[in-house]
Short mmCIF file of C-alpha atoms in Angstrom, two decimals:
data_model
loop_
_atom_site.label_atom_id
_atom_site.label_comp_id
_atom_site.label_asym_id
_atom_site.label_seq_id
_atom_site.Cartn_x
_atom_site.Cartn_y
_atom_site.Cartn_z
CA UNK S 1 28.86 -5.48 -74.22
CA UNK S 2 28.34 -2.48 -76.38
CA UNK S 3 27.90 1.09 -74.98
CA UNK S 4 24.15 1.20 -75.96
CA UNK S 5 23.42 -1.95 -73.90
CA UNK S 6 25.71 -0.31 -71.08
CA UNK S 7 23.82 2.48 -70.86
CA UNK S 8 20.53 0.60 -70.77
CA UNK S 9 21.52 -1.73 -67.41
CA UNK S 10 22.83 1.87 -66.05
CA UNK S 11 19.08 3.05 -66.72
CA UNK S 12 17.53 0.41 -65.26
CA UNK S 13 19.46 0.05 -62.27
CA UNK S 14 19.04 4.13 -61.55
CA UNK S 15 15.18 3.30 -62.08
CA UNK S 16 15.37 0.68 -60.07
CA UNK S 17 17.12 2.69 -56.96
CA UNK S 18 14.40 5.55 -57.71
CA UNK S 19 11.67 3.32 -57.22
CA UNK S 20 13.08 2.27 -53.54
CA UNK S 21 13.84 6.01 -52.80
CA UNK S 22 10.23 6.78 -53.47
CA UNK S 23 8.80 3.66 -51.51
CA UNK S 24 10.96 5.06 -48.42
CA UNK S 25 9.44 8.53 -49.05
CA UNK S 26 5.72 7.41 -49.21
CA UNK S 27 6.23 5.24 -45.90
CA UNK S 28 8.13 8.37 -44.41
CA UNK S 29 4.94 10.12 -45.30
CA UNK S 30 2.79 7.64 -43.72
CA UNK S 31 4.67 7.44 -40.42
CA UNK S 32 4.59 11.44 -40.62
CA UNK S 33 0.04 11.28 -40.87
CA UNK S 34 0.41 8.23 -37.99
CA UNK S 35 2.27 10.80 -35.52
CA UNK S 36 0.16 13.63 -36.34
CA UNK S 37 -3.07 11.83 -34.59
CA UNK S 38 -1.13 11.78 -31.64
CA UNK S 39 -1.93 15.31 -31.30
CA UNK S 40 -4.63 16.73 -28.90
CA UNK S 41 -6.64 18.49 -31.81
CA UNK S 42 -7.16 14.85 -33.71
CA UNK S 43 -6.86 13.00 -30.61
CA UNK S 44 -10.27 14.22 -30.10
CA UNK S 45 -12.00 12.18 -33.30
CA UNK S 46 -13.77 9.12 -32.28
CA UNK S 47 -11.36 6.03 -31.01
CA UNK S 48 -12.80 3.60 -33.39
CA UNK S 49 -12.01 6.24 -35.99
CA UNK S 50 -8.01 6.54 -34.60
CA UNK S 51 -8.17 2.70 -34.52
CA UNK S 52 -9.25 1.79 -38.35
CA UNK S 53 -6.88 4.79 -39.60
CA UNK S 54 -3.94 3.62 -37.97
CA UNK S 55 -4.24 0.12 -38.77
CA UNK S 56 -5.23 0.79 -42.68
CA UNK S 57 -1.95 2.94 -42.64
CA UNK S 58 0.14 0.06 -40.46
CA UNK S 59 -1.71 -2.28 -43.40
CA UNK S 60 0.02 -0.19 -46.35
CA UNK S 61 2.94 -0.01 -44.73
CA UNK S 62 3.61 -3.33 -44.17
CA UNK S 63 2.54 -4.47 -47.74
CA UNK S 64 4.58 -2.01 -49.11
CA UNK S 65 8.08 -3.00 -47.08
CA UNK S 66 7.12 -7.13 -47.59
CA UNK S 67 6.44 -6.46 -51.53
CA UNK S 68 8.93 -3.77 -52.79
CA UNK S 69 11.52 -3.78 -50.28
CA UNK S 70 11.69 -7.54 -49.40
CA UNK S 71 10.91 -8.50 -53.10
CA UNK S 72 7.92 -10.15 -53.21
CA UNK S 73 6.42 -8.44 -55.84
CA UNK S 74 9.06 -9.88 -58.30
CA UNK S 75 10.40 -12.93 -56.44
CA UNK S 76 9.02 -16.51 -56.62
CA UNK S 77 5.40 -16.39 -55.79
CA UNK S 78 6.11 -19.63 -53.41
CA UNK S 79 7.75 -16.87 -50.92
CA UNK S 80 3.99 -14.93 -50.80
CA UNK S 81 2.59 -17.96 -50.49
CA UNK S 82 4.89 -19.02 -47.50
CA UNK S 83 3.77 -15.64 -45.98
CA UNK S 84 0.25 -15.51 -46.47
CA UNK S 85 -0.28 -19.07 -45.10
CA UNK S 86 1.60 -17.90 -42.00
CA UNK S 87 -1.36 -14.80 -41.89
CA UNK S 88 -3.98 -17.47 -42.32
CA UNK S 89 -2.92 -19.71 -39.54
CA UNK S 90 -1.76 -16.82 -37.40
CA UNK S 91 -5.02 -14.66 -37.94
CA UNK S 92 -7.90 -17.93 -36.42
CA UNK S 93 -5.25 -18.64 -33.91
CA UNK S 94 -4.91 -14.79 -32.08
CA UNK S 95 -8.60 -13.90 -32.91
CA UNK S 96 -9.37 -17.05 -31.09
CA UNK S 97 -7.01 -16.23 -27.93
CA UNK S 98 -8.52 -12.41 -27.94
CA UNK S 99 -11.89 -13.90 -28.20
CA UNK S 100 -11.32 -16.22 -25.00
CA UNK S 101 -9.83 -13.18 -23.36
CA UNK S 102 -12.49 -10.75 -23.58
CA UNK S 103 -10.57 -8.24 -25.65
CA UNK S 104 -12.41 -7.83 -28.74
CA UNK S 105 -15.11 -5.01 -28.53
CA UNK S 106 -19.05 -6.16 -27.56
CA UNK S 107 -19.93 -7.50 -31.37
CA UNK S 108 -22.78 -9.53 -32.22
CA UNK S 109 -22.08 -13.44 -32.69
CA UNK S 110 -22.79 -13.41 -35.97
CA UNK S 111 -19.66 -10.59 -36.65
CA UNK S 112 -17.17 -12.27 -34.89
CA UNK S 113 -17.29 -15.77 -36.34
CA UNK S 114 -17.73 -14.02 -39.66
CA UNK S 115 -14.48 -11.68 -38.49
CA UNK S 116 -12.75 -15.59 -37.43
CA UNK S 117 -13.51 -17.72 -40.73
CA UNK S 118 -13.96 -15.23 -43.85
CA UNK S 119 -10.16 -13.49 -43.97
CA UNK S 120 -8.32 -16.91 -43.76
CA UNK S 121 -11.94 -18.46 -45.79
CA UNK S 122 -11.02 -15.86 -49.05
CA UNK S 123 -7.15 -15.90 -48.66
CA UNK S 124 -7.24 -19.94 -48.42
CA UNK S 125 -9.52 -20.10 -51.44
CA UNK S 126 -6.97 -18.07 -53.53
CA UNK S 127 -3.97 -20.07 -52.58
CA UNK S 128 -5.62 -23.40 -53.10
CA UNK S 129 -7.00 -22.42 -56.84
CA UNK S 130 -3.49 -20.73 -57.38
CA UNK S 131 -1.50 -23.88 -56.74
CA UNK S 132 -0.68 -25.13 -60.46
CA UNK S 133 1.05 -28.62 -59.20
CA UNK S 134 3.26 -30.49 -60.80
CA UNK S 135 3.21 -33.47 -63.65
CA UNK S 136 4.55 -35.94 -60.83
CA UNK S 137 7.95 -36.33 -62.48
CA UNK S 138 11.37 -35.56 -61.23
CA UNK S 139 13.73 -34.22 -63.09
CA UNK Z 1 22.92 -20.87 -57.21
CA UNK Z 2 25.11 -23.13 -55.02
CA UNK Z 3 22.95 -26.07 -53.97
CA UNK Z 4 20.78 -28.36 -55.85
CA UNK Z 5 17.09 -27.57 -55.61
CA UNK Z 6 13.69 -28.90 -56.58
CA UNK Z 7 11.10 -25.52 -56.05
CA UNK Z 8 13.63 -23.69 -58.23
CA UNK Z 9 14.12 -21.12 -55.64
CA UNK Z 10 17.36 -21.12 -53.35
CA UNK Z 11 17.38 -23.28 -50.28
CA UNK Z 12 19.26 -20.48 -48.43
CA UNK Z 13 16.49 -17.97 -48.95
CA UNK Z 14 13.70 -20.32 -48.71
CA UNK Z 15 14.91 -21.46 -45.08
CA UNK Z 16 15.30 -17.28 -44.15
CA UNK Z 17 11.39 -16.86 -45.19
CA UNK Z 18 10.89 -19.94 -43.18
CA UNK Z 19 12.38 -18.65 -40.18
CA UNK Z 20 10.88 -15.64 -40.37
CA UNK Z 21 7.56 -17.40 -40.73
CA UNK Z 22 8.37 -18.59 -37.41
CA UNK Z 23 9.27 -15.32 -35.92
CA UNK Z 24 6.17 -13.96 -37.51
CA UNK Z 25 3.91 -16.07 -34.45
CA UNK Z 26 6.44 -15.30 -31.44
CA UNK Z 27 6.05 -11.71 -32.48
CA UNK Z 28 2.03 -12.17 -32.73
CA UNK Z 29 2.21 -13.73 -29.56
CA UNK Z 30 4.36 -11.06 -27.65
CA UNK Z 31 1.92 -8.48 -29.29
CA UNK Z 32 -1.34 -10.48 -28.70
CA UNK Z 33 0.11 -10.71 -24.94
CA UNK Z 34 1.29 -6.86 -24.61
CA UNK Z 35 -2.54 -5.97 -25.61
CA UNK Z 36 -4.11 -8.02 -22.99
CA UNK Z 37 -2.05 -6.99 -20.32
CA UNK Z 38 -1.43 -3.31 -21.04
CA UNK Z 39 -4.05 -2.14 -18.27
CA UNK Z 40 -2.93 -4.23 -15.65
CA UNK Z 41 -1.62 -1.86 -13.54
CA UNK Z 42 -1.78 -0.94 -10.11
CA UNK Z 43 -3.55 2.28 -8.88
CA UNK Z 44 -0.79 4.45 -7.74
CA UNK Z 45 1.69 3.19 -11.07
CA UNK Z 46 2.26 4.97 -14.30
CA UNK Z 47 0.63 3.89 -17.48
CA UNK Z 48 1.43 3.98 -20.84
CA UNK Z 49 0.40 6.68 -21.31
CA UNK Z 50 1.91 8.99 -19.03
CA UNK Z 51 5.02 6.85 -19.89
CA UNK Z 52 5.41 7.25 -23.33
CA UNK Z 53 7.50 9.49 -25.49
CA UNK Z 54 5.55 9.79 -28.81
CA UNK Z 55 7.81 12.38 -30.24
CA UNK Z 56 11.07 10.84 -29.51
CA UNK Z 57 9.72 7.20 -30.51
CA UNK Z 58 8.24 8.64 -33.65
CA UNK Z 59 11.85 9.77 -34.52
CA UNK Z 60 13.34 6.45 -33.92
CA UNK Z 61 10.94 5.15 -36.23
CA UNK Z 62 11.93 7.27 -38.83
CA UNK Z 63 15.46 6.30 -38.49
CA UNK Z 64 14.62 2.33 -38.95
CA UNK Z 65 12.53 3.54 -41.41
CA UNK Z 66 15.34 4.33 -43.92
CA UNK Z 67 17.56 1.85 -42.38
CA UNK Z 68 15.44 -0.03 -45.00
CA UNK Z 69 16.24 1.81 -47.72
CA UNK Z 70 19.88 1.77 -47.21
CA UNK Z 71 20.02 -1.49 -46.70
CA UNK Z 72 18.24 -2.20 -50.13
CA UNK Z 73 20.62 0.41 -51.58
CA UNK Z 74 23.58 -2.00 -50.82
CA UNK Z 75 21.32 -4.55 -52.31
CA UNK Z 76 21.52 -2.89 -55.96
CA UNK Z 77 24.72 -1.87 -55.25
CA UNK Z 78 26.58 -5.06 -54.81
CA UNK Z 79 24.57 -6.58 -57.84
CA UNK Z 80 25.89 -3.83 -59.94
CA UNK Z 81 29.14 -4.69 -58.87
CA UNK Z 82 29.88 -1.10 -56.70
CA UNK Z 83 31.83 -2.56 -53.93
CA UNK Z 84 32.53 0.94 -52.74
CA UNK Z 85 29.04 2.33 -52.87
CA UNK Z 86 27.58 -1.04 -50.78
CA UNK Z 87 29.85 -0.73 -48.56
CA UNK Z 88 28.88 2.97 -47.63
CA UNK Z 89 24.70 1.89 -47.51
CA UNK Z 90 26.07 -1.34 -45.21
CA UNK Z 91 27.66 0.98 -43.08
CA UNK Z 92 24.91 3.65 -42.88
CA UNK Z 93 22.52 0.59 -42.59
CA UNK Z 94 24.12 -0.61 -39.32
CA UNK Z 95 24.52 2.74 -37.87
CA UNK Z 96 20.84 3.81 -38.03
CA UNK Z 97 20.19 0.33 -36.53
CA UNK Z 98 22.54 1.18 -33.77
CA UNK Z 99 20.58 4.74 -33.39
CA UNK Z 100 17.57 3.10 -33.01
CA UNK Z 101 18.72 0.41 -30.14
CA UNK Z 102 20.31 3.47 -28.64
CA UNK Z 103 16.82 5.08 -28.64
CA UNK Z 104 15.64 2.08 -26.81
CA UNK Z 105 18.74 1.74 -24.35
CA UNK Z 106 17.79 5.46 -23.28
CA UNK Z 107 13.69 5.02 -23.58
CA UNK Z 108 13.88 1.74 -20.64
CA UNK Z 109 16.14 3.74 -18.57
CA UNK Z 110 13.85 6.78 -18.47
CA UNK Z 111 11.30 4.34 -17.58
CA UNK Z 112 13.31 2.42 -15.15
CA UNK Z 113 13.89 5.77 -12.90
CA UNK Z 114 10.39 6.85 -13.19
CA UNK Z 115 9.45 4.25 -11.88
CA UNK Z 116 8.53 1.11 -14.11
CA UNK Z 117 10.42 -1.90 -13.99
CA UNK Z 118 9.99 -5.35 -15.66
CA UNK Z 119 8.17 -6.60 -12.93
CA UNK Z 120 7.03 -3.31 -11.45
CA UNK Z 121 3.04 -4.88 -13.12
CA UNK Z 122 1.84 -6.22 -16.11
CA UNK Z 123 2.25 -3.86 -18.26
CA UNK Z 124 5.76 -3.12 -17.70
CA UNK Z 125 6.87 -7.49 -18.07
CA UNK Z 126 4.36 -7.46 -21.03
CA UNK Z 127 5.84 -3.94 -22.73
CA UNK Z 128 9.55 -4.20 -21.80
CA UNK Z 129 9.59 -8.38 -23.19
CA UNK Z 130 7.80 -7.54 -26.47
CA UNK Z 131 10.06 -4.18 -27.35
CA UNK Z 132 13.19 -5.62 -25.56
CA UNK Z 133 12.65 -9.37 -28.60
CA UNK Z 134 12.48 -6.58 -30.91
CA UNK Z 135 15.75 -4.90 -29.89
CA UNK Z 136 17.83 -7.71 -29.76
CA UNK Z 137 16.49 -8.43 -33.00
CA UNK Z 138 17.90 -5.49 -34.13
CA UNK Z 139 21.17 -5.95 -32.19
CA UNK Z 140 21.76 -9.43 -34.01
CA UNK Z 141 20.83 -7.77 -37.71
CA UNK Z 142 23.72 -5.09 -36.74
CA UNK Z 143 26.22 -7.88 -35.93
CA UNK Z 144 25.05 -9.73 -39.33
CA UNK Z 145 25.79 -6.09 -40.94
CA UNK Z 146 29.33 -5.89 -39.68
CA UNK Z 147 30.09 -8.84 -40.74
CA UNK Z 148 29.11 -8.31 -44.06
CA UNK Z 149 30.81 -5.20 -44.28
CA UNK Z 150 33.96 -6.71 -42.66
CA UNK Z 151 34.00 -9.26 -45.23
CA UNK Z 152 33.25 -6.43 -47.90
CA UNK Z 153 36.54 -5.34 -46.33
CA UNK Z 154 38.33 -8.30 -46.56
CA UNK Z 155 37.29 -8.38 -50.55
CA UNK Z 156 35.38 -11.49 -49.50
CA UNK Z 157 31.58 -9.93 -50.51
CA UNK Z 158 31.42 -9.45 -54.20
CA UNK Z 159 28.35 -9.86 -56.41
CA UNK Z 160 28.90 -13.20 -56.78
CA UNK Z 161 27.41 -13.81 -53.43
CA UNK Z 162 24.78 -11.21 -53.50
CA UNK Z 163 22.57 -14.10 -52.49
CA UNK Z 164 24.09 -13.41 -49.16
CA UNK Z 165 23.52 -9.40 -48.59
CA UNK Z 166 19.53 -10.28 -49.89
CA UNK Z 167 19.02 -12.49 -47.19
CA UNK Z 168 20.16 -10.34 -44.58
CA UNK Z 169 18.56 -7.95 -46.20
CA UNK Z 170 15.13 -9.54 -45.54
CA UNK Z 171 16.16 -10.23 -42.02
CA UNK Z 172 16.37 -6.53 -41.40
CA UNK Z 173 13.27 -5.45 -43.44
CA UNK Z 174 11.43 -8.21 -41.64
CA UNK Z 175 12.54 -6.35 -38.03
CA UNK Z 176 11.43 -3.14 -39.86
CA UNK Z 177 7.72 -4.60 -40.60
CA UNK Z 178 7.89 -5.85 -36.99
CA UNK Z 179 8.41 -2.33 -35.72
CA UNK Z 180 5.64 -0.78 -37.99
CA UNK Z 181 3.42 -3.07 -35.90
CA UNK Z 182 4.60 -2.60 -32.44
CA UNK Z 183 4.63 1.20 -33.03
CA UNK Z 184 1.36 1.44 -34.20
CA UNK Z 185 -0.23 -0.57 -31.73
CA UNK Z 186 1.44 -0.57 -28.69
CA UNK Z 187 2.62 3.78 -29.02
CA UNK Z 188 -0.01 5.29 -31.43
CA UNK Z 189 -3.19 3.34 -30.63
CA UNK Z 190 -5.76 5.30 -28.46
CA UNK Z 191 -4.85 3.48 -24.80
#
């Protein structure tokens, strides 16, 4: 291997570490704006407010861990797949049990079913028209 | 790649995402549970609310936080072929982890002498079983640690079975995206 090719992996591989170091910076930073509305002064704001803040930052956070840190962004897409089908099972199932339970806030009808069917509905729909399929032979 | 495969991806890694498919619903279903019973408490009893230690949990956080980072640091490390440098993150990896189960040894027993036990109501059973999953989940990705870094030791872990570290690796960035769940909804939501 010559010195300028060398050098090039060396690049790539610092670039490479940089990108991680930054990922665990912006998720510190995220954690850091989730403690601060613990605070009286914020605590103040509207719950439903608290509520879709937090959980847009939880969202970010966990899509940034499951596609930088745990690969997915540059793996084998059947490993997203694996994961997202989980979500769409998982998401009918809990909704369903909360539901039952009387957790979920005093919605209209019409909300929650939409709430139920359309996440797993639009996430379903991309993983069935993103399955390519095979020719049928083995190889 | 050591085994024969069909998807083109490697069994080994394919069964990990698998399990932790799995693990994804008993950790929806602790969670699902913990909300449901959170306000079953009795009237003289302490809720979360008085019980919790934002601050210090916040902290702890942190700390598993970047127990991510090193642990993807060994990653790159080992692929590069930097035995030493892996070896370091490994090690730095399994100590945060034991930081954080440390800061969850010492958060139950302030809880236990003020007063809440695991089947002092609800809300204690439903907290203490969905945090205390989470911390032996943590425990077992520190054991898997050593014994990486043992057999880094031993001159055993070289890239050639970086495979191995990855895997582990997701293991203990899937107990990470756990956390960033549990801490968000069962410590920072409004209660």
């Amino acid at each position: 291997m010559s010195t300028t090719e060398e050098t090039q992996i060396e690049e790539s591989w610092v670039k490479q570490d940089w990108i991680y170091i930054k990922t665990a910076l912006i998720l510190g930073a995220f954690t850091a704006i989730e403690v601060f509305t613990y605070f009286e002064s914020v605590h103040n704001a509207p719950e439903w407010l608290m509520v879709v803040t937090l959980s847009f930052l939880m969202v970010i956070k966990f899509f940034l861990v499951a596609a930088i840190f745990m690969h997915l962004r540059d793996d084998n897409a059947v490993f997203t797949k694996m994961m997202v089908m989980g979500m769409c099972i998982a998401w009918p199932v809990y909704f369903v049990m909360a539901f039952a339970m009387g957790f979920l806030p005093n919605w209209n009808v019409i909300i929650k079913v939409l709430f139920l069917f359309l996440p797993p509905a639009i996430i379903g729909s991309w993983l069935g028209f993103s399955f390519k399929g095979g020719d049928g032979s083995h190889h | 790649m050591s085994d024969e495969t069909t998807l083109g991806v490697s069994n080994d890694k394919l069964g990990m995402w698998v399990f932790l498919g799995s693990d994804c619903l008993l950790f929806g279903g602790l969670i699902s549970t913990y909300m449901l019973y959170k306000d079953r408490i009795g009237p003289d009893d302490l809720g979360a609310e008085e019980m919790f230690d934002i601050p210090f949990t916040s902290v702890s956080s942190f700390v598993l936080l970047m127990s991510s980072l090193t642990v993807v640091l060994a990653i790159t490390a080992l692929r590069r072929n930097d035995i030493r440098r892996s070896r370091i993150w490994l090690l730095s990896t399994a100590i945060l982890g034991a930081i954080f189960v440390g800061g969850q040894v010492y958060e139950f027993t302030v809880f236990y002498r003020e007063g809440l036990g695991y089947t002092t109501n609800l809300f204690g059973t439903a907290f203490f079983t969905l945090t205390g999953f989470h911390g032996v989940h943590v425990t077992v990705g520190i054991i898997f640690l050593m014994s990486m870094y043992i057999q880094s030791m031993r001159g055993k872990l070289t890239s050639v079975q970086e495979e191995r570290l990855e895997i582990i690796g997701l293991y203990w960035h899937f107990v990470d995206v756990v956390w960033i769940v549990i801490f968000t909804i069962v410590y920072l939501f409004p209660q």
